[in-house]
PDB file of C-alpha atoms and ligand atoms in Angstrom:
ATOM      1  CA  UNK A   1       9.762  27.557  45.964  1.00 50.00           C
ATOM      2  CA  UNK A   2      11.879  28.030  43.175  1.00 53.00           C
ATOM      3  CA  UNK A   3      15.348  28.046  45.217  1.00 54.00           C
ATOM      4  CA  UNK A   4      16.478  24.502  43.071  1.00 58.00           C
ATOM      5  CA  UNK A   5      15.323  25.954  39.485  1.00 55.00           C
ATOM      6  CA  UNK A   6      17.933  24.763  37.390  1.00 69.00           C
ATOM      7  CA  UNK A   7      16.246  25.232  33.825  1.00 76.00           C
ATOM      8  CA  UNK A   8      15.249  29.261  33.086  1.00 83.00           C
ATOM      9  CA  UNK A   9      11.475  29.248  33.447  1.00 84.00           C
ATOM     10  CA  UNK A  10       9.801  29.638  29.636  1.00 85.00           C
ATOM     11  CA  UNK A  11       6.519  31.691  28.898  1.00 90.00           C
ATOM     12  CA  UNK A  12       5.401  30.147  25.896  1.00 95.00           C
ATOM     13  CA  UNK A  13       1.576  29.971  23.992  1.00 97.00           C
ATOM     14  CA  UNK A  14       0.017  26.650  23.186  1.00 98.00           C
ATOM     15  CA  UNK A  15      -2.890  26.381  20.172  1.00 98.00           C
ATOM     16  CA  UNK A  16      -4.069  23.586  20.165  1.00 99.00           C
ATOM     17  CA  UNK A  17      -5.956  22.987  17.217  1.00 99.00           C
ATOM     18  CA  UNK A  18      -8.653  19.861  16.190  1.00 98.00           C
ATOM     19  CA  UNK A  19      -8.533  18.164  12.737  1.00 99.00           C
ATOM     20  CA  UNK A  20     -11.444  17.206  11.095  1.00 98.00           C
ATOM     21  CA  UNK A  21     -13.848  20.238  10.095  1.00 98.00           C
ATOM     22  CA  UNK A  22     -11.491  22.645  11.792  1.00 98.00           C
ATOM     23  CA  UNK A  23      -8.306  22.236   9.583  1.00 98.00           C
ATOM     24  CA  UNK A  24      -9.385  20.426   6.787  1.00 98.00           C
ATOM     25  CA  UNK A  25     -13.284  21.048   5.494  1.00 98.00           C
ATOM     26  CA  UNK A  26     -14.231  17.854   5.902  1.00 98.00           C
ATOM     27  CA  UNK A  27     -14.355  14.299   7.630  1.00 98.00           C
ATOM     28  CA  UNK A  28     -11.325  12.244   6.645  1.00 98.00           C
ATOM     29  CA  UNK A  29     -13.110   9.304   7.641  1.00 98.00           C
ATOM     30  CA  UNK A  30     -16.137  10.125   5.975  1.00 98.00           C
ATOM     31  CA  UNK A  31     -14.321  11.180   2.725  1.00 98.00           C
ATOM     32  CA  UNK A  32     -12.537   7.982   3.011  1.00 98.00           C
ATOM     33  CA  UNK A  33     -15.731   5.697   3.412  1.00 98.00           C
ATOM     34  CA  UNK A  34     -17.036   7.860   0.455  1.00 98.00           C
ATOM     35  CA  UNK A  35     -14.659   6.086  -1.629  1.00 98.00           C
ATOM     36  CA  UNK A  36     -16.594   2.613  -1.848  1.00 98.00           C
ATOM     37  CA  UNK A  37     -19.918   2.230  -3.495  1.00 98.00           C
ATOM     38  CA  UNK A  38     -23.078   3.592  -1.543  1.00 96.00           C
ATOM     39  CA  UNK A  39     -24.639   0.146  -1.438  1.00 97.00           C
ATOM     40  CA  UNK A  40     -21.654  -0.928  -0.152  1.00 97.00           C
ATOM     41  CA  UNK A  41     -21.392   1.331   3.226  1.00 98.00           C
ATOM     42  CA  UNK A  42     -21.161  -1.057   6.214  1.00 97.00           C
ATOM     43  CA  UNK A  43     -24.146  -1.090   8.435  1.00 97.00           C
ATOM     44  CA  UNK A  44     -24.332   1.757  10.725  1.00 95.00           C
ATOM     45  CA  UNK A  45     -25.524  -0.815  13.517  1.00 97.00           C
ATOM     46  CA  UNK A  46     -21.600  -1.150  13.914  1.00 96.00           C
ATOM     47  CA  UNK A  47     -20.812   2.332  15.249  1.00 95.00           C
ATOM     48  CA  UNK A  48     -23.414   1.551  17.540  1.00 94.00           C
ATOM     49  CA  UNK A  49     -22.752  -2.018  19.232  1.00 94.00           C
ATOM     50  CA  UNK A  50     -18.744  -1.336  18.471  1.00 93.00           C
ATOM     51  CA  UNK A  51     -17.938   2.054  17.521  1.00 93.00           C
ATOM     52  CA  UNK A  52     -17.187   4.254  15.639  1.00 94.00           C
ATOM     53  CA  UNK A  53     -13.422   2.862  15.321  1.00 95.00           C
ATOM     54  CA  UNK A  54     -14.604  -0.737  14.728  1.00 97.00           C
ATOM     55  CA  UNK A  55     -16.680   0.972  11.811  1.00 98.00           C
ATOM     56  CA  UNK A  56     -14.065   2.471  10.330  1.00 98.00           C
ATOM     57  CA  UNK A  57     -11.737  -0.876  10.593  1.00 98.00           C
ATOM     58  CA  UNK A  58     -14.962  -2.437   8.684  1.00 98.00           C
ATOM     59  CA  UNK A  59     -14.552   0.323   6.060  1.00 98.00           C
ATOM     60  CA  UNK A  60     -10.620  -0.319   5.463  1.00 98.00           C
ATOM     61  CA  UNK A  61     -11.271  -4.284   5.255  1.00 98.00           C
ATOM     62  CA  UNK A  62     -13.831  -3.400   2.573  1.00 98.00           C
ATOM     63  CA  UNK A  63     -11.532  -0.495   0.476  1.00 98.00           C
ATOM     64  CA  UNK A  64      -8.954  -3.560   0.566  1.00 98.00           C
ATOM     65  CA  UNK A  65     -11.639  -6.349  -0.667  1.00 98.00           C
ATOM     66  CA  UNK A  66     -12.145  -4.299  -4.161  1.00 98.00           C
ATOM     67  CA  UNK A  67      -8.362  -3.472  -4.514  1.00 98.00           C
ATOM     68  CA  UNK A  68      -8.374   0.369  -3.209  1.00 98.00           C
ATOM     69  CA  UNK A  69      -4.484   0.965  -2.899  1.00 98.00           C
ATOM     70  CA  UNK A  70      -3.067   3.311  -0.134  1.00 98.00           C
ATOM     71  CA  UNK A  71      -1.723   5.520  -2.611  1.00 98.00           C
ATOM     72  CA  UNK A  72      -5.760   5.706  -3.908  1.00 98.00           C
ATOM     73  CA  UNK A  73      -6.651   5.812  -0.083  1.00 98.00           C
ATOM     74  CA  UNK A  74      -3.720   8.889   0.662  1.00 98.00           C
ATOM     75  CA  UNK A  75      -4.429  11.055  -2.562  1.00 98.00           C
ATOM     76  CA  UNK A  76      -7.936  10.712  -1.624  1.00 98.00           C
ATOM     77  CA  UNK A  77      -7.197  12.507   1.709  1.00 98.00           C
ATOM     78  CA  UNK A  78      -4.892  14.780  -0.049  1.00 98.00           C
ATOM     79  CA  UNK A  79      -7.391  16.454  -2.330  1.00 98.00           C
ATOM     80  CA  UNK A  80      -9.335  17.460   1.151  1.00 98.00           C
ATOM     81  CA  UNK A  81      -9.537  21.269   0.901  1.00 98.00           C
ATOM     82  CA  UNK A  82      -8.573  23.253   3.475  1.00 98.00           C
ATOM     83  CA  UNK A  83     -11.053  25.425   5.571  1.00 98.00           C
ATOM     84  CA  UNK A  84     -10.275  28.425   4.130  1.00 98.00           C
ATOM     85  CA  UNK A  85      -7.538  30.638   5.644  1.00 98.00           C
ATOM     86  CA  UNK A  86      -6.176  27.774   7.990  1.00 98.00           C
ATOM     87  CA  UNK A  87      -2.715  27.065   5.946  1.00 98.00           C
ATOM     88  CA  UNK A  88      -2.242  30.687   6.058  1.00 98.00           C
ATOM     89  CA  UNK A  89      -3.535  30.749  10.356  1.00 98.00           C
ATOM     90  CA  UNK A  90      -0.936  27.475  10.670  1.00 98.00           C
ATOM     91  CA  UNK A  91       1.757  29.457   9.073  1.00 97.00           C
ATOM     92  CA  UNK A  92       1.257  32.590  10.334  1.00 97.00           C
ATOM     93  CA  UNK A  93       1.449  30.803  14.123  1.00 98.00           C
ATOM     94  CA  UNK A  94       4.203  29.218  13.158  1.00 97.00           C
ATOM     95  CA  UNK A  95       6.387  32.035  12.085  1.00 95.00           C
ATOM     96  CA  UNK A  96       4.700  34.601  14.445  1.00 94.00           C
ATOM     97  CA  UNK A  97       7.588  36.618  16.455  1.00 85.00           C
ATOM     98  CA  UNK A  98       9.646  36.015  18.898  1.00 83.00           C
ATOM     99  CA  UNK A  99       8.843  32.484  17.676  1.00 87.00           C
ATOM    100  CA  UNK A 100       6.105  32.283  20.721  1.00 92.00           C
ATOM    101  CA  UNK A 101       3.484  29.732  19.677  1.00 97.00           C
ATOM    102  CA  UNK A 102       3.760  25.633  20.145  1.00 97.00           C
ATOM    103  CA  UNK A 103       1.174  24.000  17.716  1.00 98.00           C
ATOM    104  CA  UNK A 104      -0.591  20.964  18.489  1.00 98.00           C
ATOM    105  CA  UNK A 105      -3.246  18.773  16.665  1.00 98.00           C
ATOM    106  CA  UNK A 106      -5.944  16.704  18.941  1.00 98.00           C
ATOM    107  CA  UNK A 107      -7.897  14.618  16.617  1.00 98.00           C
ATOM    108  CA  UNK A 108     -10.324  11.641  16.354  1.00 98.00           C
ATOM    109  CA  UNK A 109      -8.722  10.652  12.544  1.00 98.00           C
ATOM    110  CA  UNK A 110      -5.544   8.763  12.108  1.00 98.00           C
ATOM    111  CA  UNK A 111      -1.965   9.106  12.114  1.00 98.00           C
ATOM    112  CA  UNK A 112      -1.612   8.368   8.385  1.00 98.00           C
ATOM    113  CA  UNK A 113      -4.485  10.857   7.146  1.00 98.00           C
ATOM    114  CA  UNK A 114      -2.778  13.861   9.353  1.00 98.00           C
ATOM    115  CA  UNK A 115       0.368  13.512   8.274  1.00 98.00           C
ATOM    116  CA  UNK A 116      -0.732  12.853   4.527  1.00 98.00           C
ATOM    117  CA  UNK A 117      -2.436  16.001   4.886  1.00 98.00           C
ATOM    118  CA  UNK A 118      -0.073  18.012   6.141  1.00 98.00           C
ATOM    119  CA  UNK A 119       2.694  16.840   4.040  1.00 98.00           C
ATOM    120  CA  UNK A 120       0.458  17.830   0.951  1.00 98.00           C
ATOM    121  CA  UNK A 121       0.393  21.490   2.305  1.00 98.00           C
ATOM    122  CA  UNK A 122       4.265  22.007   3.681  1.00 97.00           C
ATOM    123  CA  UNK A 123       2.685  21.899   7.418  1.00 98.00           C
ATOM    124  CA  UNK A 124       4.712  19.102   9.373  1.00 97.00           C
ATOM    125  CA  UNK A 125       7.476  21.149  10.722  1.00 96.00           C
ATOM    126  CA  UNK A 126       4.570  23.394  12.498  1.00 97.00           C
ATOM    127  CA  UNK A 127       3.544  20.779  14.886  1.00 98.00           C
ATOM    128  CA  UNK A 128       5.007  20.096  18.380  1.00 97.00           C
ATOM    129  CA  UNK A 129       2.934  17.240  18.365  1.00 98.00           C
ATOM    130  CA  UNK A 130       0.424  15.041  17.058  1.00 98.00           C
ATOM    131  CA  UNK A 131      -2.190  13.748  19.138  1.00 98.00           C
ATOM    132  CA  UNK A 132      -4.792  11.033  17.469  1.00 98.00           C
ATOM    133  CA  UNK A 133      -4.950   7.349  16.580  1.00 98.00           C
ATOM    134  CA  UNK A 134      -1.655   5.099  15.206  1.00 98.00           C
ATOM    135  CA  UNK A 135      -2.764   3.681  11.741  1.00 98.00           C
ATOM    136  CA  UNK A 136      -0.796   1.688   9.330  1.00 98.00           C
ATOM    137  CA  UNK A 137      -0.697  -0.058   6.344  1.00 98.00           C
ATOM    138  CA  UNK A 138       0.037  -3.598   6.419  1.00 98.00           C
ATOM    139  CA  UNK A 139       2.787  -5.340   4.179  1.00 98.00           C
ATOM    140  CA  UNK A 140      -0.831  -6.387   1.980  1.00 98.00           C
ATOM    141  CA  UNK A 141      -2.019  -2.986   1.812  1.00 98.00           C
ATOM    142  CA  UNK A 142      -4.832  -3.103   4.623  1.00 98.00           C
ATOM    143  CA  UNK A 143      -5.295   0.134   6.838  1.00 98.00           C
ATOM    144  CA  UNK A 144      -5.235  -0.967  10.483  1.00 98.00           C
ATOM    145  CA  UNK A 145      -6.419   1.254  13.083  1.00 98.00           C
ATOM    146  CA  UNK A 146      -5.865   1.821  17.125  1.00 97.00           C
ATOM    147  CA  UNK A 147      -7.543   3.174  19.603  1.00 97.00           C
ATOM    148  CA  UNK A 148      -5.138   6.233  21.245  1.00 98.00           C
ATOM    149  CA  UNK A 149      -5.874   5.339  24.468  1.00 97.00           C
ATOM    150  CA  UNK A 150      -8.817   3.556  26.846  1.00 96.00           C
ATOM    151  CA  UNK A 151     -10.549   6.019  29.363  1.00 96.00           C
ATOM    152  CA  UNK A 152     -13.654   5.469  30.576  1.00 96.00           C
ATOM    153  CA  UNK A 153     -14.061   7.979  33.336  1.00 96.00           C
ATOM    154  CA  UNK A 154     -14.672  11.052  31.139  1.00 98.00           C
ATOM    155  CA  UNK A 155     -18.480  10.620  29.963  1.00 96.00           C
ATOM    156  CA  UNK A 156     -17.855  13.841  27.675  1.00 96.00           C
ATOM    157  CA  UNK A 157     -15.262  11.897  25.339  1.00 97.00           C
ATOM    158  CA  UNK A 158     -14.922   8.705  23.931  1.00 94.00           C
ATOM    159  CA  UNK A 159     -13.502   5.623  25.452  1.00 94.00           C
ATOM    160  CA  UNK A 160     -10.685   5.594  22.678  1.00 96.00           C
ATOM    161  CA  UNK A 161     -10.204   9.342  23.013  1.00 97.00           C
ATOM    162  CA  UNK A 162     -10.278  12.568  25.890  1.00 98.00           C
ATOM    163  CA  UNK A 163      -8.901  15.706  24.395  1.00 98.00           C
ATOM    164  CA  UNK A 164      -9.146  17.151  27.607  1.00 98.00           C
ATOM    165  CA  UNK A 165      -7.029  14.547  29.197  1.00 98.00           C
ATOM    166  CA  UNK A 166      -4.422  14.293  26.245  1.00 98.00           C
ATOM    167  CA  UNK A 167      -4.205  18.436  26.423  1.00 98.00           C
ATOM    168  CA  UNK A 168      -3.802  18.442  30.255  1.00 98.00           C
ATOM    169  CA  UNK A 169      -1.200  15.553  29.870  1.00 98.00           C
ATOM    170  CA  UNK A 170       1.047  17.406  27.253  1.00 98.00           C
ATOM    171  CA  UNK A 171       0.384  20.842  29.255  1.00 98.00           C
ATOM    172  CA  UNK A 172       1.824  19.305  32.387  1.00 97.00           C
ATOM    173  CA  UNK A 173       4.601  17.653  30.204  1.00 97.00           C
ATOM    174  CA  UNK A 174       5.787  20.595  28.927  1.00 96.00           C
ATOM    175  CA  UNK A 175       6.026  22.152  32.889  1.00 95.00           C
ATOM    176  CA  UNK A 176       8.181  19.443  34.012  1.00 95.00           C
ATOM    177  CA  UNK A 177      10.033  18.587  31.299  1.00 93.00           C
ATOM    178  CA  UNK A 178      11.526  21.914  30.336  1.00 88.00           C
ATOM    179  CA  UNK A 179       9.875  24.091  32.538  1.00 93.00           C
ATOM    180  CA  UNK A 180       7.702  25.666  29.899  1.00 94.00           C
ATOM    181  CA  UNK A 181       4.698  27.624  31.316  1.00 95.00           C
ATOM    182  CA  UNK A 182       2.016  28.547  29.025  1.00 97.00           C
ATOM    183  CA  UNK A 183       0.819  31.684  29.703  1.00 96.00           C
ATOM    184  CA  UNK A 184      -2.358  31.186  26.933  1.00 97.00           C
ATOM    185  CA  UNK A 185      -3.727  27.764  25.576  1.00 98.00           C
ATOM    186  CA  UNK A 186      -6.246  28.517  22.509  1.00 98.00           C
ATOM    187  CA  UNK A 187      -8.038  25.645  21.694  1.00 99.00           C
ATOM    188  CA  UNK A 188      -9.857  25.624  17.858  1.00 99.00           C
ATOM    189  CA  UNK A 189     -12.165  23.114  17.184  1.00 98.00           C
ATOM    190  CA  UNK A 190     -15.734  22.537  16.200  1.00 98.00           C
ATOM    191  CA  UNK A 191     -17.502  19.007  17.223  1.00 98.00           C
ATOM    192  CA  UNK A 192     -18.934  17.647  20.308  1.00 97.00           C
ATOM    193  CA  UNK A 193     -15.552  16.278  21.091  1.00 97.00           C
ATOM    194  CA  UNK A 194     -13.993  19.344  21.513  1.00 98.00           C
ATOM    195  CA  UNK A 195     -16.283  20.336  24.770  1.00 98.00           C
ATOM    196  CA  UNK A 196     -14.108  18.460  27.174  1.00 98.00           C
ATOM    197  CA  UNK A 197     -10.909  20.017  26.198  1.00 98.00           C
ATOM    198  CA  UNK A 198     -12.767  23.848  26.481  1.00 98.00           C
ATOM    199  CA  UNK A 199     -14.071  23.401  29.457  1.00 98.00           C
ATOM    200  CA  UNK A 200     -10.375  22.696  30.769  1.00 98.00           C
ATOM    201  CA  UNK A 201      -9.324  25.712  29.668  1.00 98.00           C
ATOM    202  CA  UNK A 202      -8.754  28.629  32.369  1.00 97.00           C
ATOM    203  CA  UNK A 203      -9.340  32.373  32.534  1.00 97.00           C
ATOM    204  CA  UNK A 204      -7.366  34.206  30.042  1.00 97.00           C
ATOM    205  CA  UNK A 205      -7.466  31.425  27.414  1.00 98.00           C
ATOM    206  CA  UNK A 206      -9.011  30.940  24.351  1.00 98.00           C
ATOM    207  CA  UNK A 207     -12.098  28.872  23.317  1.00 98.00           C
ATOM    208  CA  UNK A 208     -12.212  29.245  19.716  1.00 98.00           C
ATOM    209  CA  UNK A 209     -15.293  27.409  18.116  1.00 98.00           C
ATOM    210  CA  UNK A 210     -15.923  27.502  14.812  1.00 98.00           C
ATOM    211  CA  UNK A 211     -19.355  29.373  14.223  1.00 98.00           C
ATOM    212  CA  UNK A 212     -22.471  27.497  13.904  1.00 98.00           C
ATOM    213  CA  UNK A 213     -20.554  24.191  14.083  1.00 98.00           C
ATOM    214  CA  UNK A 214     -21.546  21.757  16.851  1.00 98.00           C
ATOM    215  CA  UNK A 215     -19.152  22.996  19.544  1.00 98.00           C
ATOM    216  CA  UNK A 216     -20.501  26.582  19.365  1.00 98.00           C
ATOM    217  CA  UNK A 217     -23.817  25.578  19.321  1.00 98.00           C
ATOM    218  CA  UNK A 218     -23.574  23.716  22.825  1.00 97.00           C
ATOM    219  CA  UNK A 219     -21.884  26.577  24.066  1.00 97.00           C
ATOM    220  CA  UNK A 220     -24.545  28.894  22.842  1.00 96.00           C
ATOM    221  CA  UNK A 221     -27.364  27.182  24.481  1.00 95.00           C
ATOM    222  CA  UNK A 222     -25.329  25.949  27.694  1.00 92.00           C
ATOM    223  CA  UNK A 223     -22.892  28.560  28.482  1.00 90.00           C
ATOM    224  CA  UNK A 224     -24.736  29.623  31.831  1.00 90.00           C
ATOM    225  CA  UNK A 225     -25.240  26.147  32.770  1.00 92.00           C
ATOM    226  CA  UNK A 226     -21.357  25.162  31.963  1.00 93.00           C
ATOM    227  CA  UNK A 227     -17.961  26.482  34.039  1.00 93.00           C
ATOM    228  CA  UNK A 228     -16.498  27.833  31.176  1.00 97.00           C
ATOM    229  CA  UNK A 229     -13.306  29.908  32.288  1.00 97.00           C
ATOM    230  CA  UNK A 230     -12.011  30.930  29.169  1.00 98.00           C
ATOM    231  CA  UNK A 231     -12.599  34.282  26.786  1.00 97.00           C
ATOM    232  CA  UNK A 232     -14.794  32.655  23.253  1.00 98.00           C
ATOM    233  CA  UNK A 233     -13.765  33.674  19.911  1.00 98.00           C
ATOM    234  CA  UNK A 234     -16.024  32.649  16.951  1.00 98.00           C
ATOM    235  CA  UNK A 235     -14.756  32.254  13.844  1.00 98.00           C
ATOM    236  CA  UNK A 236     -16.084  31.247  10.040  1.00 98.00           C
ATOM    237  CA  UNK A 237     -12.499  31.083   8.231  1.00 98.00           C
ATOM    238  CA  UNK A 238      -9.106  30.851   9.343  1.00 98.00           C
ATOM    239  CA  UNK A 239      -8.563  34.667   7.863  1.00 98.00           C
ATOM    240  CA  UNK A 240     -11.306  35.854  10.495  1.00 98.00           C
ATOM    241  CA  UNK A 241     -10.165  34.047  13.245  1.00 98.00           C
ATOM    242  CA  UNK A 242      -6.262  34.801  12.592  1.00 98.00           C
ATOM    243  CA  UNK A 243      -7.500  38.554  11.950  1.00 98.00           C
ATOM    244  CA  UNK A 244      -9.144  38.380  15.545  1.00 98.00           C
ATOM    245  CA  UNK A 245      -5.684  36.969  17.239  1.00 98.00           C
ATOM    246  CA  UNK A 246      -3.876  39.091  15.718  1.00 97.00           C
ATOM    247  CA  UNK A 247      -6.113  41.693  17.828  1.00 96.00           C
ATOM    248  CA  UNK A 248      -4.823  40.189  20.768  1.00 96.00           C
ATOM    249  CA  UNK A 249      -1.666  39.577  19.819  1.00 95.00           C
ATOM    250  CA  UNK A 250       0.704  42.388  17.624  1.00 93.00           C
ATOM    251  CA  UNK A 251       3.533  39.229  17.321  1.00 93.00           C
ATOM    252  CA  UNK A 252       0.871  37.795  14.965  1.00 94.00           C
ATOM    253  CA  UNK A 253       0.419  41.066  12.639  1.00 91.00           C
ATOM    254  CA  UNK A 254       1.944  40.464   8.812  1.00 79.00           C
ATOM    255  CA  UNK A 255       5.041  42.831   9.417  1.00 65.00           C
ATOM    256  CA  UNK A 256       7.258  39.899   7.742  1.00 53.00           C
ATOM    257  CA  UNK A 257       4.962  38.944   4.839  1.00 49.00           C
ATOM    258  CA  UNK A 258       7.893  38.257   2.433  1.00 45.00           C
ATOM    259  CA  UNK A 259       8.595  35.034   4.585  1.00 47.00           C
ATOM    260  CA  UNK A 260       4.658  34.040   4.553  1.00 46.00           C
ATOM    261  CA  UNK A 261       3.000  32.542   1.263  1.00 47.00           C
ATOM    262  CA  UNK A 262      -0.082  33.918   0.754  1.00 46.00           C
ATOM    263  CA  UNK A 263      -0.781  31.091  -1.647  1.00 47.00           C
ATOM    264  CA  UNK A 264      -4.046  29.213  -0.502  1.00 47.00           C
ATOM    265  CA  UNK A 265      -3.666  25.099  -0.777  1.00 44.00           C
ATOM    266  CA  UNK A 266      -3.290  23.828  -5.119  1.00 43.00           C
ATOM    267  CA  UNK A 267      -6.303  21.476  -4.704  1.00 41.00           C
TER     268      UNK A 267
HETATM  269 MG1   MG B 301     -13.828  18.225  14.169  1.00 84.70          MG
HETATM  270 ZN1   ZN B 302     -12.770  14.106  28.110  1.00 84.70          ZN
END
């Protein structure tokens, strides 16, 4: 089988990590939204007929009407605290030995409120990739937002959005394209749209749901119902959850801490 292997075959590990009350402790889009009067919320009727994304679009048109600027729109995002202990988890990854980990972020926000974010906190370089939906600004100063992609055969995700699909993709990617295997894919999340990618996972990978949050909760109450493969790891704080991977993994242990801020975020 392997008689025309041209490129030395790579063992790697792939965490693969959602946004949005996982990373950050918080809804970008609902902090965002939060910016314009109460009174002056659109009508939820929209996320129904439309979506969620169509919403959103209705939000930006309205932050535009009364003169919100981006820079207003990006500090806002910005000033999003971390959940605790993930800059230091991200990091930590990052920098782990043998330099071992690829980092990638699967998320339902925007391409302009993930990288604002991450820029803030110094965390750019750790991403392989960035997974979620192109935004812009316009010349005038209006958000515009896209859908990733259109799916409709996976009834546990959104039309405009499959993790599981987008993880399988850049899994399969990875095989082909450099011949990197990964031995472990930990997936961290915590909403409803994080089901789909953790039930892709297989045995000796890592659910990793954050604890009480909507993900763990479904897998709480359906775990003998669902085929999930994978090992579960609970976690409260990203100090918890990088204390329990370090368990499993010594590479991950603070033996160079003079390279690793222990500085938590400035806002
Ligand atoms: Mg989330
Ligand atoms: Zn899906």
């Amino acid at each position: 089988m392997d008689s025309c292997k041209m490129i030395p075959r790579v063992s790697r590990r792939l965490v693969a990590f959602d946004f949005d009350c996982t990373v950050v402790d918080a809804n970008t889009d609902d902090v965002v939204r939060d910016l314009l009067p109460a009174d002056n919320f659109p009508s939820e009727t929209i996320i129904h007929k439309e979506g969620w994304q169509e919403y959103m679009s209705e939000v930006f048109r309205r932050l535009h009407k009364l003169s919100f600027s981006p820079q207003t729109i990006r500090d806002k995002v910005r000033c999003i605290p971390e959940v605790p202990g993930f800059v230091r988890l991200l990091k930590r990854l990052h920098q782990a030995q043998e330099n071992k980990y690829d980092l990638v972020i699967i998320s339902d926000s925007n391409t302009i409120f993930i990288n604002e974010w991450l820029e803030a906190h110094g965390l750019v370089n750790c991403f392989e990739s960035i997974f979620t939906n192109p935004a812009h600004f316009d010349n005038d100063g209006l958000l515009h937002l896209q859908p990733y992609h259109h799916q409709t055969d996976c009834k546990l995700s959104a039309a405009n959005l499959c993790k599981g699909k987008i993880l399988e993709h850049f899994v399969a990617k990875r095989n082909l394209r450099d011949n990197t295997h990964y031995e472990c894919i930990i997936y961290v999340g915590d909403g409803h749209n994080d089901l789909c990618p953790v039930l892709k996972l297989r045995q000796g990978d890592i659910a990793c749901p954050r604890q009480d949050f909507a993900l763990d909760k479904k897998i709480i109450s359906h775990r003998n119902k669902m085929d999930l493969r994978a090992d579960v790891i609970r976690w409260k704080s990203g100090f918890e959850l990088l204390k329990q991977l370090a368990g499993r993994d010594p590479a991950l242990n603070d033996t160079d801490a003079g390279n690793i801020s222990t500085e938590t975020t400035k806002q």
